[in-house]
mmCIF file of C-alpha atoms in Angstrom:
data_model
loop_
_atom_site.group_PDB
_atom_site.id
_atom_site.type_symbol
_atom_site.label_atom_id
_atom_site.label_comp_id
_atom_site.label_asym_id
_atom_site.label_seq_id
_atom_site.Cartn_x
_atom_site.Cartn_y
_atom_site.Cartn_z
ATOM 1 C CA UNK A 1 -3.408 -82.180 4.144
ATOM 2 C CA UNK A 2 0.708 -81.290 3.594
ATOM 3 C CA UNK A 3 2.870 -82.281 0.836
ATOM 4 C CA UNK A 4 6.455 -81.269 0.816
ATOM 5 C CA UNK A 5 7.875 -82.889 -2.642
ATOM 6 C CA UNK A 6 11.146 -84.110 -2.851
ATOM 7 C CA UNK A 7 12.032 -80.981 -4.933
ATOM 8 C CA UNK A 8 11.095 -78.790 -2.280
ATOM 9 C CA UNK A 9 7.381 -77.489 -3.763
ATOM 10 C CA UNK A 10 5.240 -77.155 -0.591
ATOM 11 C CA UNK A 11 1.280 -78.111 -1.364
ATOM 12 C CA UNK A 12 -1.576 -77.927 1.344
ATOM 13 C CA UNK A 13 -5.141 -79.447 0.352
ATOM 14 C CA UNK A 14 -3.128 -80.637 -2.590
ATOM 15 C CA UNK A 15 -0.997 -83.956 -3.220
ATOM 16 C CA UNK A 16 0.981 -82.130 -6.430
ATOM 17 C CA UNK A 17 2.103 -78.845 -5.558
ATOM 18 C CA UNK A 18 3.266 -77.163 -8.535
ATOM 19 C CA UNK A 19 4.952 -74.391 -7.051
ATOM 20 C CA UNK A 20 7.141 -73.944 -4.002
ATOM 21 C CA UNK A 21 4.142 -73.246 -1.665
ATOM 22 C CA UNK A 22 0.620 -74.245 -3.401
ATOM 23 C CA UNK A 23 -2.447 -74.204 -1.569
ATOM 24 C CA UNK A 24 -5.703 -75.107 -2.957
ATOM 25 C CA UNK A 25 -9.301 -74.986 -1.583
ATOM 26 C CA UNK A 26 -10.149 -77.942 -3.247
ATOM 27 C CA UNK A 27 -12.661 -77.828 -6.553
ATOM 28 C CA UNK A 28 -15.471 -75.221 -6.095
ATOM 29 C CA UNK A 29 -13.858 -73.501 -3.209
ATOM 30 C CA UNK A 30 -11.615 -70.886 -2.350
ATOM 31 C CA UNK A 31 -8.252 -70.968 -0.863
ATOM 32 C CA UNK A 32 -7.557 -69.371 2.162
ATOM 33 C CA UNK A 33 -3.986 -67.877 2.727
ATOM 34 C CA UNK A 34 -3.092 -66.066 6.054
ATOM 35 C CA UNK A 35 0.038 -64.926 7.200
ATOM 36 C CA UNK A 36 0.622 -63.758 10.521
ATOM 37 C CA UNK A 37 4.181 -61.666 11.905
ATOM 38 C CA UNK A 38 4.553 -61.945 15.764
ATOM 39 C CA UNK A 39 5.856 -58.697 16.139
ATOM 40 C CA UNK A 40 6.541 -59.131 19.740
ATOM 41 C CA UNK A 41 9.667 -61.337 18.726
ATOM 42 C CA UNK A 42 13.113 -60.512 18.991
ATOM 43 C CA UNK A 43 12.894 -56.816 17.400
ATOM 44 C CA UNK A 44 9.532 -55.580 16.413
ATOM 45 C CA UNK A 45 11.220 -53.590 13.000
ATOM 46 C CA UNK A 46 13.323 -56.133 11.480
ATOM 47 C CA UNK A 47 11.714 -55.482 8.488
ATOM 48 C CA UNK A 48 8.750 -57.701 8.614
ATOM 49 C CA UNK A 49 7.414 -58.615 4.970
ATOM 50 C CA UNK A 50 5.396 -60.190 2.773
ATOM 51 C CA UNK A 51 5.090 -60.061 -1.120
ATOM 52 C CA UNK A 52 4.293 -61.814 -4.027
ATOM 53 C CA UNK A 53 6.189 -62.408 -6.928
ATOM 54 C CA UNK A 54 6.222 -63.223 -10.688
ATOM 55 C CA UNK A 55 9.287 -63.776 -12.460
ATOM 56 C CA UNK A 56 11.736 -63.071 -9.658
ATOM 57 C CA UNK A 57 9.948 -59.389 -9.304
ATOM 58 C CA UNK A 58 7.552 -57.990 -6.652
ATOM 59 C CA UNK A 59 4.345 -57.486 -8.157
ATOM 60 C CA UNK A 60 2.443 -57.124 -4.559
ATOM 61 C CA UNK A 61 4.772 -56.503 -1.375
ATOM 62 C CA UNK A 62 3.382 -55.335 2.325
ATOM 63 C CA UNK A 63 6.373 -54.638 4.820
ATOM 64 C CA UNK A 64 5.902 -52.915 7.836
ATOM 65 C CA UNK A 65 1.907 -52.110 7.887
ATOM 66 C CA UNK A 66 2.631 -50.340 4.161
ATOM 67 C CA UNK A 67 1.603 -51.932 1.013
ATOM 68 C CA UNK A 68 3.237 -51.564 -2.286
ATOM 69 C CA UNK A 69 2.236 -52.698 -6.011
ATOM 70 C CA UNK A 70 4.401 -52.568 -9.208
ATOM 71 C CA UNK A 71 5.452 -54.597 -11.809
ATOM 72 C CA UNK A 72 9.238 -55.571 -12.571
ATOM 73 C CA UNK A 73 10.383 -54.029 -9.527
ATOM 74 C CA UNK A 74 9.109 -50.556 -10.528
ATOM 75 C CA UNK A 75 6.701 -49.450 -7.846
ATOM 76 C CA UNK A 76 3.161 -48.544 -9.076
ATOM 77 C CA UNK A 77 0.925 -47.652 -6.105
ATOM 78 C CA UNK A 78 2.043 -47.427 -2.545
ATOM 79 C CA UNK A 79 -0.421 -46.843 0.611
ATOM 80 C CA UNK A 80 1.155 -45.894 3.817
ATOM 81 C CA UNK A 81 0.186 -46.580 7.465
ATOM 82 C CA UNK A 82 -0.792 -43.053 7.826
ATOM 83 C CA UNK A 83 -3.521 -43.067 5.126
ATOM 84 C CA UNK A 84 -0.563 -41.468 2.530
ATOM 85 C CA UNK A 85 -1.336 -42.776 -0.744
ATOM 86 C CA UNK A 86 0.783 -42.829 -3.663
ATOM 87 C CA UNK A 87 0.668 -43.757 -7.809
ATOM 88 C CA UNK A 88 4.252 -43.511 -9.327
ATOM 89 C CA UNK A 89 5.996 -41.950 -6.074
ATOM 90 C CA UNK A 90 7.590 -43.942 -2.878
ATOM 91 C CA UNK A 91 7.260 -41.384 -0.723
ATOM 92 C CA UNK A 92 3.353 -39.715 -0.752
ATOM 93 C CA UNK A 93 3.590 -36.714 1.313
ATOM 94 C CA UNK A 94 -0.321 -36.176 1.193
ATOM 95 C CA UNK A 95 -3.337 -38.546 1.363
ATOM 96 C CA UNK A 96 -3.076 -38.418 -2.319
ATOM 97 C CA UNK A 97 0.317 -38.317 -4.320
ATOM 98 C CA UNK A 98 0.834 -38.558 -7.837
ATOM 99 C CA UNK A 99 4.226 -38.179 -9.818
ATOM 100 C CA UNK A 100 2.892 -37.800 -13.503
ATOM 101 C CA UNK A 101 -0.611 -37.423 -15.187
ATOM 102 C CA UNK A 102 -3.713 -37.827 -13.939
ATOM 103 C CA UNK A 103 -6.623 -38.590 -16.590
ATOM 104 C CA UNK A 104 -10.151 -38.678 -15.498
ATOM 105 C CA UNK A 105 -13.327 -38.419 -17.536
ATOM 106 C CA UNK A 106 -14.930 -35.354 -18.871
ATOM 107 C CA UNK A 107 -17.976 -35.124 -16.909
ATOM 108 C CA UNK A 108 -20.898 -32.047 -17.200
ATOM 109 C CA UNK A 109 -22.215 -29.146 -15.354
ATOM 110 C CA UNK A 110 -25.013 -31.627 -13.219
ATOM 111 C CA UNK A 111 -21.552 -34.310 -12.550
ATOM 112 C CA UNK A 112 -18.352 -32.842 -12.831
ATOM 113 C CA UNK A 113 -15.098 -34.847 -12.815
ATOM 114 C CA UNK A 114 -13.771 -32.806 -10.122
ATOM 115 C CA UNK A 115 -15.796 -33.333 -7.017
ATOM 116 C CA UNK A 116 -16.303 -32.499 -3.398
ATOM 117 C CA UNK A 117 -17.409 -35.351 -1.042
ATOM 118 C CA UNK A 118 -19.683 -33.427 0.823
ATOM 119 C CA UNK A 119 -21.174 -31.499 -2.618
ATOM 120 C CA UNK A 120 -20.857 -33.756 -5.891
ATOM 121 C CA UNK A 121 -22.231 -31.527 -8.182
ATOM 122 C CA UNK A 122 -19.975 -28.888 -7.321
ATOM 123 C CA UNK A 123 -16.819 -29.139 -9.329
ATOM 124 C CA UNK A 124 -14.746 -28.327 -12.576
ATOM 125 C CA UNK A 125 -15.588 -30.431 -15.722
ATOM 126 C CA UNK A 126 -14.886 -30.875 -19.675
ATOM 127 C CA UNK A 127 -16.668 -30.256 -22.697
ATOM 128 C CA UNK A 128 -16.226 -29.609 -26.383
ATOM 129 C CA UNK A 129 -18.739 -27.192 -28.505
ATOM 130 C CA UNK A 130 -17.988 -26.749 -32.140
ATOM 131 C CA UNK A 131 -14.653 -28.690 -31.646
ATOM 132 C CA UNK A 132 -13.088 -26.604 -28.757
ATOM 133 C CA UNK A 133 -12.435 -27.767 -25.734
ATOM 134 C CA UNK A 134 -13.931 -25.763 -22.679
ATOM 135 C CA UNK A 135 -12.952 -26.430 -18.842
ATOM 136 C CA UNK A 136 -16.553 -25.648 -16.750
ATOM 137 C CA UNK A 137 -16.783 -24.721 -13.212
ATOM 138 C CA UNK A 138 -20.341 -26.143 -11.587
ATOM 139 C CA UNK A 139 -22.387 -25.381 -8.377
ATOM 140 C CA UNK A 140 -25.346 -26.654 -7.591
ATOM 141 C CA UNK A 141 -25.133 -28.511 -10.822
ATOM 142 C CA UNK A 142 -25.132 -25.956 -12.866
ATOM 143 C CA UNK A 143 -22.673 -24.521 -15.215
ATOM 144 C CA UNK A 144 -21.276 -21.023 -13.805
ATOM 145 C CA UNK A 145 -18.581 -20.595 -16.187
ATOM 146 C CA UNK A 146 -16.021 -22.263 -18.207
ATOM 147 C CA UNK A 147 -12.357 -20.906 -19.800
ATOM 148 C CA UNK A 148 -11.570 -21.949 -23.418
ATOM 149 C CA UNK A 149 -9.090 -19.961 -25.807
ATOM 150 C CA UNK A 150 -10.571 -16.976 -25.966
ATOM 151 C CA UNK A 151 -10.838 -16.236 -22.307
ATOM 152 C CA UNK A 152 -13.031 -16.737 -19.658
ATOM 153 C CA UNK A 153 -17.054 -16.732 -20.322
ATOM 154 C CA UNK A 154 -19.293 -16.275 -17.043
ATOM 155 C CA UNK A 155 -23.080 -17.704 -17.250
ATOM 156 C CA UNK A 156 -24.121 -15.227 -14.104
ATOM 157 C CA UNK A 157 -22.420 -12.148 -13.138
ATOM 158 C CA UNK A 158 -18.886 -11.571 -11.597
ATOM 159 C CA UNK A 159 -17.676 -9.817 -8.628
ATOM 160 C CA UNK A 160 -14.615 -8.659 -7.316
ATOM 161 C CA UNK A 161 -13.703 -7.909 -3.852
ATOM 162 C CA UNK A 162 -16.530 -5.925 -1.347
ATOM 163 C CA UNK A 163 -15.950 -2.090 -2.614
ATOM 164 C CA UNK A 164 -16.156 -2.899 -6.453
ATOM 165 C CA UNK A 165 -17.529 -5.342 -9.281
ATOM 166 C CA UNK A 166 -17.903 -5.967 -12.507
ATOM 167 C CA UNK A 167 -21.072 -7.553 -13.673
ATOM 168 C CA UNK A 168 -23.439 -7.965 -16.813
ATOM 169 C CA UNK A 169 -27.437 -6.544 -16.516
ATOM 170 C CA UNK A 170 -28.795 -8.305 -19.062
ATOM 171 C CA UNK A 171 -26.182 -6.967 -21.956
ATOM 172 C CA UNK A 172 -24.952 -4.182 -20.588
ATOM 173 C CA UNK A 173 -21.786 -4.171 -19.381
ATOM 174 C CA UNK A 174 -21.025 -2.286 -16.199
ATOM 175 C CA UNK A 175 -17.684 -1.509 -14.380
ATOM 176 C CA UNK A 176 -18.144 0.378 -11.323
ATOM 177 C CA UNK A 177 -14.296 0.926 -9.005
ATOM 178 C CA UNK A 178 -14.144 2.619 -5.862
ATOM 179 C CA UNK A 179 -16.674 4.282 -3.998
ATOM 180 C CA UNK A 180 -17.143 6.908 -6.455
ATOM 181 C CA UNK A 181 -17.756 5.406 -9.631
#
């Protein structure tokens, strides 16, 4: 059930731990690891922690009811208590934080990248036509307008404020200001 080794490696449900503390399920099963921290000890922050390393560096590290992940010491991705999340920061200041660039695919009008939770065909998107690349806004999953190098193209018409607009009737262009004209 326990092995302690007389160079210190620590093995439960195995009789050759290879490591300082091994634990194995056995073959065909899984290993079950649980650590507990009886915060009711003698001060309830002094920094309770647990982590996993590889080569002397964190790679996996929860302190204090926040977990971190990183490689060589270099935090990757930290979640909070609150809900904060953070990739490349170790402070997130929002439910989502990022400190650098954020890649995501291109999606389409019906599926845009950019998303709502309560509306996911409502969004902005990416496309290329005739080897330019276009950002789209959606609704309803459909393609309202998009912004390329030339400017900004509108599939329906545009308004501007509630005394004036400027809209398209079927080719004609139209720009009305004011209440005169």
């Amino acid at each position: 059930k326990l092995r302690i080794t007389s160079t210190g490696n620590v093995g439960i449900g195995t009789t050759a731990p290879a490591r300082k503390l091994h634990v194995s399920g056995g073959s065909g099963s899984r290993s079950d690891v649980q650590v507990t921290y009886d915060a009711l000890g003698p001060s309830a922050n002094d920094g309770a922690q647990f982590g996993i390393q590889s080569a002397g560096a964190y790679i996996w590290n929860y302190e204090n009811s926040s977990i971190y992940f990183g490689t060589n010491n270099v935090e990757r991705l930290r979640i909070l208590n609150n809900g904060n999340v953070g990739i490349g920061t170790t402070s997130p200041s929002q439910k989502l934080t990022v400190n650098g660039e954020i890649g995501v695919a291109d999606g389409a009008a019906n599926t845009p990248s950019y998303t709502f939770s309560s509306d996911t065909d409502t969004g902005f998107y990416r496309f290329v036509s005739g080897g330019l690349d276009y950002l789209g806004v959606a609704t309803a999953g459909v393609g309202r307008a998009h912004f390329s190098s030339a400017g900004i193209l509108s599939q329906a018409n545009v308004y501007t404020a509630t005394n004036s607009e400027f809209r398209n009737y079927g080719g004609t262009w139209k720009g009305t200001t004011g209440l005169t004209g």
